[in-house]
XYZ file of C-alpha atoms in Angstrom:
767
model
C -124.251 -75.394 21.927
C -125.818 -74.510 25.073
C -123.650 -75.804 28.000
C -125.479 -77.053 31.088
C -123.984 -77.864 34.476
C -123.913 -80.644 37.352
C -123.139 -79.246 40.500
C -121.491 -81.201 43.601
C -121.182 -80.165 47.203
C -117.461 -80.303 48.503
C -115.551 -79.029 51.463
C -112.615 -80.805 51.422
C -109.103 -80.793 49.680
C -109.266 -82.849 46.565
C -107.865 -82.743 43.079
C -109.278 -82.536 39.705
C -106.715 -83.350 36.807
C -103.637 -81.533 37.525
C -105.296 -78.958 39.478
C -105.908 -79.017 43.386
C -108.471 -76.934 45.395
C -108.177 -76.089 48.653
C -111.046 -74.186 50.351
C -112.617 -73.226 53.814
C -116.171 -72.815 54.698
C -117.930 -70.213 52.714
C -120.723 -67.488 53.458
C -124.230 -68.277 54.291
C -126.444 -69.222 51.211
C -129.762 -70.767 50.627
C -129.273 -72.678 47.182
C -130.564 -76.241 46.766
C -129.112 -78.464 44.429
C -130.965 -79.089 41.102
C -132.886 -82.150 40.377
C -131.984 -82.801 36.777
C -129.609 -85.357 37.790
C -130.010 -87.978 40.485
C -127.333 -90.346 41.819
C -128.435 -94.137 42.226
C -125.227 -95.850 43.387
C -121.861 -94.482 44.885
C -118.756 -96.662 44.700
C -116.379 -95.456 47.224
C -112.629 -96.548 47.626
C -110.812 -94.726 50.589
C -107.532 -95.160 52.107
C -106.996 -93.963 55.764
C -103.440 -93.288 57.283
C -103.451 -93.710 61.060
C -100.422 -94.070 63.209
C -99.639 -96.996 65.603
C -99.534 -99.605 63.161
C -97.065 -101.608 60.968
C -96.757 -99.234 58.281
C -94.188 -96.581 58.430
C -96.024 -93.340 59.105
C -94.907 -90.504 56.519
C -96.439 -87.168 55.116
C -99.604 -88.939 54.684
C -100.124 -89.482 58.391
C -103.619 -88.502 59.521
C -104.878 -87.918 56.159
C -107.223 -89.953 53.822
C -107.525 -90.293 50.089
C -109.449 -92.285 47.407
C -112.034 -91.804 44.527
C -115.770 -92.246 44.260
C -117.546 -93.469 41.197
C -121.289 -91.973 41.125
C -123.686 -93.425 38.746
C -126.348 -90.883 37.436
C -129.950 -91.026 36.271
C -130.457 -88.006 33.866
C -133.952 -86.513 34.281
C -133.712 -83.496 32.410
C -131.274 -82.568 29.327
C -127.838 -81.964 30.907
C -124.118 -82.686 30.058
C -122.523 -85.937 30.977
C -119.690 -85.321 33.533
C -116.499 -87.347 33.961
C -113.502 -86.227 36.018
C -110.256 -86.150 34.161
C -108.441 -87.450 37.006
C -110.244 -90.768 37.148
C -111.833 -92.625 34.293
C -114.779 -94.922 34.177
C -115.060 -98.079 32.006
C -117.772 -96.241 30.026
C -117.435 -94.001 27.075
C -115.463 -90.777 28.165
C -117.044 -87.307 27.408
C -114.536 -84.552 27.476
C -114.817 -81.937 30.390
C -114.943 -78.620 28.371
C -114.598 -76.341 31.535
C -114.769 -76.487 35.294
C -115.055 -74.247 37.977
C -115.738 -74.108 41.909
C -118.346 -71.799 43.460
C -117.068 -71.313 47.220
C -119.905 -69.219 48.455
C -122.454 -72.151 47.296
C -119.791 -75.047 48.124
C -120.366 -76.278 44.508
C -118.139 -78.052 41.791
C -119.456 -77.067 38.273
C -118.589 -79.378 35.533
C -119.381 -77.895 31.932
C -119.331 -80.692 29.197
C -119.576 -80.313 25.559
C -122.491 -82.539 24.920
C -125.877 -82.699 26.332
C -127.212 -85.736 27.712
C -131.060 -86.587 27.216
C -133.423 -87.810 29.979
C -133.326 -91.507 30.670
C -129.780 -91.780 30.184
C -127.541 -93.720 32.868
C -124.095 -92.517 33.156
C -121.248 -92.267 35.637
C -118.566 -89.902 36.897
C -115.505 -90.572 38.698
C -113.830 -88.147 41.178
C -110.952 -88.163 43.205
C -110.514 -86.676 46.590
C -108.234 -86.382 49.475
C -108.029 -84.364 52.728
C -106.849 -84.280 56.251
C -108.489 -85.842 59.079
C -110.462 -82.994 60.921
C -110.282 -82.392 64.582
C -113.620 -80.637 65.105
C -115.741 -83.857 65.327
C -117.325 -83.050 61.920
C -116.984 -84.855 58.639
C -114.218 -87.594 58.858
C -112.305 -86.646 61.915
C -110.018 -88.023 64.530
C -110.888 -89.733 67.976
C -108.927 -92.073 70.144
C -109.313 -95.382 72.189
C -107.283 -97.075 75.008
C -105.732 -100.301 75.007
C -105.830 -102.752 77.913
C -102.089 -101.576 78.514
C -103.104 -97.901 78.649
C -101.709 -96.770 75.281
C -103.604 -94.314 73.307
C -104.570 -95.246 69.685
C -105.781 -92.745 67.144
C -108.863 -93.659 65.318
C -111.028 -91.947 62.482
C -114.658 -91.877 62.685
C -117.512 -89.880 60.624
C -120.255 -87.508 61.785
C -122.071 -86.404 58.775
C -125.416 -85.306 59.747
C -126.564 -82.668 58.739
C -124.573 -81.364 55.858
C -121.148 -82.639 56.486
C -120.801 -85.566 54.044
C -119.257 -82.742 51.668
C -116.583 -82.460 54.036
C -115.323 -85.786 53.220
C -116.153 -86.636 49.791
C -117.876 -85.021 46.627
C -121.447 -86.024 46.817
C -125.159 -84.974 46.468
C -125.319 -83.801 50.046
C -129.080 -83.445 50.295
C -131.483 -86.070 52.003
C -133.724 -86.346 48.931
C -130.830 -87.711 47.002
C -131.043 -91.315 47.966
C -128.562 -93.978 46.483
C -126.842 -97.219 47.320
C -123.233 -96.992 48.594
C -120.503 -99.744 47.947
C -117.701 -98.971 50.449
C -114.218 -100.099 50.181
C -111.764 -99.080 52.892
C -107.927 -99.636 52.798
C -106.634 -99.192 56.515
C -103.553 -99.970 58.246
C -103.292 -103.702 58.852
C -104.189 -104.327 62.585
C -106.977 -101.804 62.609
C -110.527 -102.435 62.356
C -112.607 -100.914 59.628
C -116.464 -100.489 60.070
C -119.070 -99.181 57.578
C -122.939 -99.253 57.279
C -123.082 -102.802 55.785
C -121.641 -106.258 56.529
C -118.064 -107.056 55.149
C -117.934 -108.775 51.754
C -114.340 -109.594 51.410
C -111.155 -108.690 52.658
C -107.501 -108.887 51.477
C -104.032 -107.677 52.329
C -101.935 -105.506 50.599
C -98.485 -104.590 51.862
C -99.095 -103.073 55.336
C -102.604 -102.377 54.656
C -105.785 -104.206 54.570
C -108.482 -103.652 52.045
C -112.016 -104.398 53.346
C -114.929 -104.389 50.913
C -118.622 -104.030 52.316
C -121.784 -105.070 50.731
C -124.011 -102.359 49.099
C -126.126 -100.622 51.440
C -129.926 -100.003 51.031
C -130.880 -96.758 49.348
C -130.126 -93.880 51.773
C -129.280 -90.198 52.069
C -125.404 -89.272 52.152
C -125.798 -87.958 55.827
C -126.202 -91.570 56.982
C -123.009 -92.949 55.602
C -120.645 -93.944 58.219
C -116.968 -95.104 58.594
C -114.620 -96.014 61.309
C -110.971 -97.032 61.373
C -109.364 -97.836 64.505
C -108.721 -100.094 67.433
C -111.992 -101.481 69.182
C -113.299 -104.969 70.467
C -116.986 -105.896 70.436
C -119.551 -108.151 72.233
C -122.391 -109.415 69.967
C -125.800 -111.202 69.828
C -128.543 -112.149 67.242
C -132.042 -111.289 66.990
C -134.880 -113.872 66.398
C -134.259 -113.319 62.738
C -130.756 -113.943 62.925
C -129.470 -110.248 62.506
C -126.075 -109.868 63.995
C -125.807 -107.124 66.597
C -122.423 -106.046 67.750
C -121.471 -103.406 70.188
C -117.814 -102.195 69.629
C -115.923 -100.052 72.237
C -112.415 -99.301 73.579
C -110.438 -102.601 74.641
C -110.702 -101.235 78.133
C -114.662 -100.599 77.865
C -116.132 -103.218 75.874
C -116.891 -105.676 78.811
C -119.719 -103.165 79.953
C -121.741 -103.261 76.882
C -124.076 -106.249 77.707
C -127.047 -104.012 78.517
C -126.625 -102.095 75.259
C -126.804 -105.501 73.258
C -129.952 -106.803 75.180
C -131.742 -103.630 74.701
C -130.732 -103.370 71.112
C -131.918 -107.019 70.432
C -135.294 -106.866 72.383
C -136.101 -103.402 70.500
C -135.327 -104.575 67.163
C -137.488 -107.760 67.439
C -140.198 -105.577 69.001
C -140.026 -102.641 66.399
C -140.177 -105.173 63.353
C -143.209 -106.732 64.787
C -144.950 -103.398 66.078
C -144.265 -101.611 62.719
C -144.547 -104.886 60.570
C -141.188 -103.927 58.611
C -138.260 -105.685 58.830
C -134.837 -104.216 59.508
C -133.317 -104.369 55.865
C -129.619 -105.339 56.602
C -128.079 -108.491 58.152
C -126.042 -106.647 60.616
C -126.409 -103.767 63.139
C -123.413 -102.233 64.863
C -123.097 -99.698 67.600
C -119.783 -97.994 68.246
C -118.657 -95.905 71.371
C -116.456 -92.975 70.226
C -114.591 -90.993 73.017
C -114.767 -87.908 70.933
C -118.590 -87.516 69.672
C -120.423 -84.164 69.914
C -123.997 -85.863 70.477
C -125.488 -88.531 72.344
C -125.560 -90.643 69.119
C -125.962 -90.801 65.576
C -128.472 -93.134 63.864
C -126.170 -94.058 60.527
C -127.917 -96.967 59.134
C -126.226 -100.147 60.297
C -123.540 -98.180 62.230
C -124.850 -96.167 65.005
C -122.245 -94.054 66.659
C -122.638 -93.139 70.325
C -120.857 -90.903 72.971
C -119.567 -93.429 75.712
C -122.042 -92.551 78.327
C -124.767 -93.174 75.772
C -123.684 -96.830 75.413
C -121.590 -98.151 78.164
C -123.124 -99.391 81.242
C -126.810 -100.046 82.252
C -128.480 -96.746 82.739
C -131.869 -96.067 81.595
C -130.024 -93.268 79.532
C -128.182 -95.788 77.752
C -131.626 -97.666 76.926
C -133.183 -94.302 76.159
C -130.320 -93.369 73.354
C -130.307 -96.995 72.141
C -134.097 -97.157 71.519
C -134.168 -93.677 70.037
C -131.400 -94.574 67.434
C -133.076 -97.835 66.655
C -136.481 -96.001 65.899
C -134.413 -93.848 63.446
C -133.630 -97.146 61.388
C -137.368 -96.765 60.370
C -138.116 -93.240 60.881
C -135.261 -91.277 59.273
C -133.349 -94.043 57.435
C -136.018 -96.165 55.688
C -138.342 -93.217 55.455
C -136.451 -89.994 55.259
C -137.645 -86.349 54.996
C -137.220 -84.377 51.953
C -135.369 -81.427 53.360
C -133.723 -80.634 56.663
C -136.702 -77.872 56.842
C -138.948 -81.073 57.888
C -136.492 -82.838 60.077
C -139.095 -83.032 62.709
C -140.357 -85.740 60.771
C -137.475 -87.914 61.666
C -136.586 -86.596 65.156
C -140.131 -86.146 66.236
C -141.159 -89.713 65.354
C -137.918 -91.407 66.851
C -138.681 -89.612 69.969
C -142.371 -90.452 69.973
C -141.371 -94.238 69.515
C -138.806 -94.248 72.234
C -141.465 -94.958 74.913
C -142.671 -97.836 73.018
C -139.310 -99.332 73.083
C -139.081 -99.076 76.941
C -142.562 -100.903 77.059
C -140.774 -103.625 75.348
C -138.016 -103.814 78.152
C -140.758 -103.324 80.818
C -144.527 -103.929 80.486
C -145.198 -101.725 83.426
C -143.630 -98.599 81.943
C -146.212 -95.670 81.535
C -145.150 -94.011 78.341
C -148.051 -91.328 78.734
C -146.866 -90.185 82.063
C -143.088 -90.187 81.461
C -143.967 -88.226 78.218
C -146.202 -85.873 80.239
C -143.191 -85.324 82.704
C -140.730 -84.545 79.954
C -143.301 -82.339 78.249
C -144.120 -80.429 81.383
C -141.141 -80.478 83.774
C -138.147 -79.930 81.410
C -137.302 -76.227 81.187
C -135.257 -76.897 78.039
C -138.478 -78.357 76.501
C -140.748 -75.453 77.488
C -138.389 -73.073 75.851
C -138.211 -74.981 72.558
C -141.914 -75.128 72.516
C -142.283 -71.496 71.804
C -140.912 -71.569 68.434
C -142.431 -73.018 65.290
C -141.881 -76.492 64.030
C -142.469 -76.783 60.177
C -139.692 -75.816 58.094
C -137.687 -74.947 61.378
C -133.960 -74.296 60.709
C -133.507 -71.947 63.649
C -136.035 -69.416 64.676
C -134.359 -66.730 62.915
C -134.557 -68.401 59.381
C -137.180 -67.018 57.168
C -137.644 -69.842 54.775
C -137.349 -73.618 54.645
C -134.199 -73.896 52.500
C -131.036 -75.084 54.345
C -127.879 -73.137 54.210
C -125.344 -75.332 52.140
C -122.320 -74.207 53.949
C -121.106 -74.918 57.494
C -119.658 -71.447 58.580
C -122.189 -71.291 61.223
C -122.642 -74.859 62.533
C -125.997 -76.269 61.583
C -127.686 -78.082 64.786
C -130.710 -80.151 64.622
C -132.756 -77.914 66.879
C -134.047 -79.751 70.053
C -137.640 -78.431 69.254
C -137.834 -81.072 66.486
C -137.475 -83.777 69.161
C -139.857 -82.412 71.916
C -142.456 -80.409 70.015
C -142.303 -82.842 66.995
C -142.925 -85.938 69.348
C -145.762 -84.127 71.548
C -147.556 -83.104 68.022
C -147.408 -86.779 66.721
C -148.523 -87.986 70.269
C -151.496 -85.548 69.880
C -152.193 -87.104 66.450
C -152.219 -90.625 68.028
C -154.750 -89.657 70.419
C -156.864 -87.825 68.037
C -157.066 -90.978 65.793
C -156.517 -93.503 68.600
C -153.519 -95.717 69.363
C -154.517 -98.754 67.312
C -155.861 -97.015 64.241
C -152.708 -94.586 64.051
C -150.156 -97.590 64.374
C -152.100 -99.055 61.573
C -151.806 -96.034 59.537
C -148.054 -95.461 60.499
C -147.555 -98.917 59.194
C -149.010 -97.970 55.913
C -146.751 -94.622 55.742
C -143.959 -96.806 56.336
C -144.821 -99.426 53.518
C -145.615 -96.560 50.980
C -142.460 -94.708 51.391
C -139.812 -97.091 52.299
C -136.568 -96.221 50.698
C -138.124 -92.812 49.838
C -138.377 -89.226 50.925
C -141.648 -87.570 52.508
C -143.077 -84.258 53.472
C -145.491 -83.852 56.359
C -148.556 -84.015 53.880
C -147.557 -87.513 53.129
C -147.773 -88.507 56.575
C -151.378 -86.636 56.718
C -152.456 -88.366 53.833
C -151.414 -91.772 55.424
C -153.299 -91.016 58.526
C -156.538 -89.516 56.975
C -158.157 -92.683 56.236
C -158.071 -93.775 59.914
C -159.316 -90.762 61.176
C -163.086 -90.640 61.982
C -163.410 -86.976 61.592
C -166.390 -85.311 63.413
C -168.340 -82.926 61.354
C -167.075 -79.930 63.217
C -163.372 -80.946 63.139
C -160.622 -79.842 60.728
C -158.894 -82.418 58.267
C -155.587 -83.517 59.642
C -153.728 -81.305 57.322
C -155.470 -78.096 58.270
C -155.364 -79.043 61.912
C -151.474 -79.607 61.288
C -150.967 -76.272 59.752
C -151.381 -73.879 62.709
C -149.505 -76.312 65.030
C -146.481 -76.530 62.852
C -146.391 -73.336 61.069
C -146.491 -70.754 63.825
C -144.830 -69.906 66.998
C -145.899 -71.349 70.551
C -148.790 -73.090 71.476
C -152.283 -72.091 73.109
C -153.227 -71.664 76.674
C -156.827 -72.619 77.221
C -158.613 -70.548 80.121
C -161.475 -72.129 81.810
C -164.261 -70.258 83.543
C -167.713 -70.379 84.932
C -170.327 -68.948 82.587
C -174.206 -68.993 83.472
C -174.049 -72.655 84.797
C -171.602 -73.927 81.829
C -168.002 -74.308 81.456
C -166.519 -71.617 78.946
C -163.215 -72.205 77.155
C -161.118 -69.204 75.556
C -157.695 -69.452 74.030
C -154.745 -67.326 73.426
C -151.058 -67.508 73.173
C -149.132 -66.488 76.514
C -145.712 -66.631 75.052
C -143.806 -63.461 74.402
C -141.716 -64.091 71.363
C -138.073 -62.522 71.578
C -138.005 -59.523 69.311
C -134.714 -61.002 67.439
C -136.950 -63.917 66.476
C -139.471 -63.921 63.590
C -142.999 -63.877 64.151
C -144.416 -66.882 62.692
C -148.296 -66.579 62.884
C -149.641 -68.723 60.098
C -153.177 -68.647 61.761
C -152.923 -65.589 63.749
C -151.934 -67.345 66.707
C -155.084 -69.407 66.867
C -155.329 -73.066 66.896
C -157.808 -75.856 66.319
C -157.521 -77.399 69.664
C -158.655 -81.182 70.508
C -160.206 -80.649 73.956
C -159.939 -83.992 76.138
C -162.001 -83.492 79.158
C -162.865 -85.769 82.162
C -166.025 -84.797 84.426
C -165.810 -85.356 88.240
C -166.562 -88.851 89.335
C -166.126 -90.582 85.948
C -163.120 -92.270 84.449
C -163.934 -91.920 80.830
C -162.223 -89.169 78.902
C -164.116 -87.325 76.025
C -163.009 -85.170 72.987
C -164.598 -82.169 71.378
C -163.138 -79.664 69.180
C -162.199 -75.826 69.963
C -161.667 -74.596 66.367
C -159.845 -71.586 65.739
C -162.644 -69.621 64.225
C -164.590 -69.611 67.402
C -164.309 -66.984 70.084
C -165.068 -69.475 72.842
C -166.392 -73.004 73.426
C -169.203 -73.622 75.924
C -169.421 -77.301 77.547
C -172.643 -77.982 79.443
C -170.810 -79.610 82.314
C -170.904 -79.382 86.088
C -167.729 -78.371 87.899
C -164.995 -79.779 88.390
C -163.875 -80.738 85.086
C -160.487 -81.523 83.922
C -159.485 -80.042 80.352
C -156.643 -81.720 78.733
C -157.080 -84.811 80.618
C -154.095 -87.364 80.679
C -152.194 -84.632 79.136
C -153.065 -85.735 75.574
C -152.629 -82.375 73.942
C -149.714 -79.952 74.250
C -151.363 -76.876 75.495
C -151.579 -75.365 78.879
C -154.955 -75.016 80.839
C -155.608 -72.240 83.426
C -158.761 -72.663 85.856
C -160.506 -70.107 88.237
C -159.393 -70.089 91.841
C -162.443 -71.935 92.689
C -162.027 -74.562 90.145
C -158.567 -75.218 91.493
C -160.181 -75.993 94.953
C -162.765 -78.313 93.527
C -160.046 -80.024 91.383
C -157.854 -80.260 94.534
C -160.725 -81.801 96.465
C -161.457 -84.196 93.721
C -157.791 -85.337 93.583
C -158.038 -85.969 97.387
C -161.550 -87.935 97.174
C -161.482 -89.376 93.904
C -157.743 -90.053 93.528
C -157.974 -93.348 91.840
C -160.262 -91.898 89.015
C -157.296 -89.552 87.660
C -154.277 -90.551 85.862
C -150.960 -89.462 87.330
C -150.568 -87.750 83.803
C -153.473 -85.566 84.499
C -152.404 -84.826 87.989
C -148.819 -83.629 87.179
C -149.998 -81.590 84.155
C -152.696 -79.837 86.387
C -149.723 -79.215 89.110
C -147.290 -78.056 86.235
C -149.803 -75.756 84.574
C -150.698 -74.149 87.800
C -147.058 -73.252 88.972
C -145.975 -72.022 85.517
C -148.644 -69.682 85.199
C -148.523 -68.607 88.842
C -145.024 -67.736 88.344
C -146.065 -65.694 85.312
C -148.407 -63.815 87.622
C -151.280 -65.033 85.573
C -153.038 -66.772 88.507
C -152.277 -66.548 92.304
C -149.495 -68.961 93.312
C -151.746 -70.433 96.044
C -153.389 -72.381 93.544
C -150.266 -74.324 92.823
C -149.840 -75.295 96.597
C -153.400 -76.088 96.709
C -153.117 -78.743 93.940
C -149.606 -79.850 95.238
C -151.074 -80.256 98.760
C -153.923 -82.376 97.349
C -151.392 -85.043 95.827
C -149.576 -85.608 99.299
C -150.965 -89.146 99.367
C -149.567 -90.053 95.856
C -147.171 -93.105 95.762
C -145.726 -91.645 92.407
C -142.160 -90.161 93.615
C -142.238 -88.107 90.300
C -145.327 -86.322 91.370
C -144.240 -85.886 94.934
C -140.744 -84.610 93.778
C -142.770 -81.906 91.750
C -144.962 -81.241 94.748
C -142.003 -80.650 96.896
C -140.456 -78.361 94.461
C -143.666 -76.442 94.192
C -143.755 -76.121 98.067
C -140.325 -74.444 97.905
C -141.094 -72.293 94.964
C -144.193 -71.023 96.541
C -142.500 -70.400 99.792
C -139.831 -68.359 98.043
C -141.845 -66.683 95.614
C -144.547 -65.483 97.931
C -142.049 -64.127 100.604
C -140.391 -62.358 97.798
C -143.688 -60.646 96.750
C -144.480 -59.893 100.480
C -147.510 -61.955 100.087
C -149.370 -63.965 102.690
C -148.074 -67.483 103.020
C -148.646 -70.098 105.573
C -145.196 -70.962 106.315
C -145.858 -73.558 109.106
C -148.023 -75.418 106.790
C -145.529 -75.461 103.989
C -142.669 -76.511 106.193
C -145.126 -79.336 107.547
C -145.644 -80.692 104.091
C -142.025 -80.738 103.416
C -141.144 -82.317 106.274
C -143.589 -85.059 105.637
C -142.224 -85.791 102.381
C -138.833 -85.805 103.849
C -139.724 -88.571 106.178
C -141.381 -90.911 103.577
C -139.943 -94.457 103.400
C -138.873 -95.111 99.965
C -138.551 -99.127 100.335
C -141.659 -99.593 102.478
C -142.893 -102.343 99.935
C -139.590 -104.358 100.595
C -138.929 -106.900 103.338
C -135.349 -106.591 105.126
C -134.162 -109.675 103.409
C -134.909 -108.406 99.867
C -131.981 -107.979 97.651
C -131.594 -104.898 95.711
C -133.124 -105.916 92.440
C -136.117 -107.294 93.877
C -136.786 -104.342 95.935
C -136.111 -101.932 93.045
C -138.513 -103.902 90.871
C -141.224 -103.660 93.462
C -140.764 -99.876 94.090
C -139.838 -98.315 90.673
C -140.553 -98.522 87.056
C -137.862 -96.175 85.918
C -134.521 -94.949 87.103
C -135.997 -91.353 86.994
C -138.635 -92.346 89.616
C -135.881 -93.866 91.803
C -133.818 -90.700 91.442
C -136.904 -88.704 92.377
C -137.409 -90.710 95.465
C -134.031 -89.556 96.712
C -134.781 -85.909 95.960
C -138.301 -86.294 97.890
C -136.656 -88.177 100.962
C -133.889 -86.541 103.172
C -133.910 -89.203 105.807
C -130.998 -91.318 106.315
C -132.840 -94.641 105.973
C -132.738 -94.799 102.213
C -129.163 -94.095 101.679
C -128.123 -96.460 104.540
C -129.920 -99.305 102.930
C -128.421 -98.436 99.384
C -125.063 -98.421 101.031
C -125.470 -101.642 102.612
C -126.623 -103.296 99.342
C -123.818 -101.854 97.636
C -121.081 -103.615 99.932
C -122.459 -106.891 98.839
C -123.834 -106.401 95.289
C -121.994 -108.404 92.701
C -124.014 -107.391 89.516
C -122.370 -104.417 87.658
C -125.638 -103.288 86.625
C -127.178 -103.217 89.944
C -124.098 -101.292 91.306
C -124.524 -98.546 88.809
C -128.147 -98.138 89.917
C -127.179 -98.058 93.287
C -124.565 -95.324 92.778
C -126.874 -93.452 90.570
C -129.744 -93.260 93.246
C -127.060 -92.117 95.671
C -125.989 -89.311 93.210
C -129.358 -88.070 93.230
C -129.276 -87.268 96.950
C -127.345 -84.914 98.589
C -123.476 -84.664 99.248
C -123.780 -86.164 102.829
C -124.406 -89.757 101.087
C -120.923 -89.579 99.809
C -119.550 -88.955 103.045
C -121.243 -92.155 104.369
C -120.142 -94.050 101.195
C -116.598 -92.846 101.502
C -116.625 -94.038 105.380
C -118.237 -97.505 104.798
C -117.102 -98.633 101.305
C -113.488 -98.340 100.156
C -113.222 -98.488 96.405
C -110.280 -98.962 94.348
C -110.481 -97.137 90.927
C -109.067 -100.175 89.131
C -111.973 -102.261 90.168
C -114.592 -99.527 88.872
C -116.004 -99.602 85.131
C -116.389 -96.291 83.286
C -120.010 -95.946 84.417
C -119.390 -96.445 88.165
C -116.329 -94.019 88.050
C -118.369 -91.372 86.184
C -121.015 -91.695 88.938
C -118.655 -91.518 91.909
C -117.189 -88.321 90.271
C -120.790 -86.959 90.018
C -121.391 -87.497 93.783
C -117.844 -86.151 94.627
C -118.765 -83.103 92.479
C -121.913 -82.391 94.452
C -120.156 -82.609 97.584
C -117.405 -80.316 96.438
C -119.894 -77.684 95.460
C -121.769 -78.089 99.007
C -118.413 -77.264 100.564
């Protein structure tokens, strides 16, 4: 009889009958699980042995053990699989033979009967292991009690391919199933998982907590915590319970995260017209955590700086993880090769969340600043997006082992969100969001590829005759390295555009050039003296594109596309004059994009650096401190580089401009009697703008006023904002702070202490 096999991913110590296997990570492989069998329900029971509670710690201390029943749908003829360690209530089929393939991290169970498609069956497997210490799988963290005692906790981090470190499972995103979790844990500890508690009872020195079944989800979204925490809570307008858990010494400073999460959940439900599918949503602050946060469905785990306090960073991370509840959890990519569908969308949606908190938030400008001024973002843009594991991988298959730690590349966040934003601008915001709602509706509790997204968007796309379909358009942007630079020149009274890729791919990286390093480029342009922005297509099959327009014309107006633009010298002068004389006609996104591109390509010796200075000089009257900060950086860079190159530079003019910026008054819109919160709201929209103001202005009036506010401020959130602004200045501000305010460490919360340390660190570096 022909024997077929069923494979499981496993990287933990576990037992099978009377045998026990212990194995470590194996060599790299690109094997994928077969799809002849699909799980549809896991029933997990697990005991965690932690010290510090009533039970007497023994050799099981810092270990876990349990069993999992996996209900399976047979889709192709195969053998029924049952572990001989544990038995299901169904008919038991004999395991004829089993083996383990360490290089593939696979358990193979060979049976003596073939099961036909349409059959539903169950396998039961036991497992046990030690709590890890490397912040992967199921590992140890800790917490502090109010008396200063350290308690050991256990928490999971299973993305991307680390669920197998804890339990045998189908550890790929496409295998979605419900999870019924029951946790046995020392009495006195708290147990958390994705769903709300269904029941709990005591058994000797342990408490057994049973959770309700989760929605269908991928294994990497399973989350478990056992340990010592307290919480604060609120409810949404649909009565969804939101709790933020933290150390007993930290949980009092989670109010900001609670408020942000409530507003965001309510707002995203309305915006996306899709309800959050569970009745509870928990956040947890972990002292030991490798990332900012992890979007586990219903139990989002954060590092402490990403959830405690009242910073914009906390808002950013909370919103991003909440966006994942729809983009990644409800709708999930089929394979890790297209994780940009998860991370790109979550990053793209984050500014929408900020607008729910503050309607003045300019999501286009903030996105442009991130896209153009972040060196990390620039660096990641040079590699290709679709099917990206690392730039050195040659296919879209994810290695199944973890010998080399798998990281979700930052490229998926930055380039992915920039590409999605470009799709939004091509289709139009309202039509795009309507299509995204359809995409979510059609693919809820399922898996998608990028073609599914384009299929959902296409009906909302009014395609011009000379434009590509969205799928063809996307192919070149997601399947090759880099992005284009558009060169603008005068040609016989017209504006002529050409394109090329200016990025040099490092020899150790693969050349992904699906379209020969050509792109179908949506050209957004804005003519001088006009406010409207027009769109034309520069397709990859054209050598150049001619526009019958008069100078100056802005290409990539509002920074809608993720491509650079380089102008001729005379055009930079014309654009700078237009910024001075018609400043109100151009968005701040347009201004900072022109400035950033000029500096970048000037540093690459593709155009004179003087052009960057000309543009920066034209923006001196801006009230946007982000623009002024970047202009100041341009002045300093141009001065340094041109001196280094022995080029002529007007040092007196540059120093004059820097001095003018130093003398700017940050709080000029505020009366002397204004409280900090009122003045901040009048002056800034984001904390990043507030920070930029301290980098622009070096006179003492700003720091002096901040210190005066700090002396009398009662609000924890406002004290943190003041400290963050002071931290953005130079070390001299800390000297003033130390002289004028005497803080006792016992009166400071986690966030305030961290900021004091930042300022102290800057001072020590100066000394």
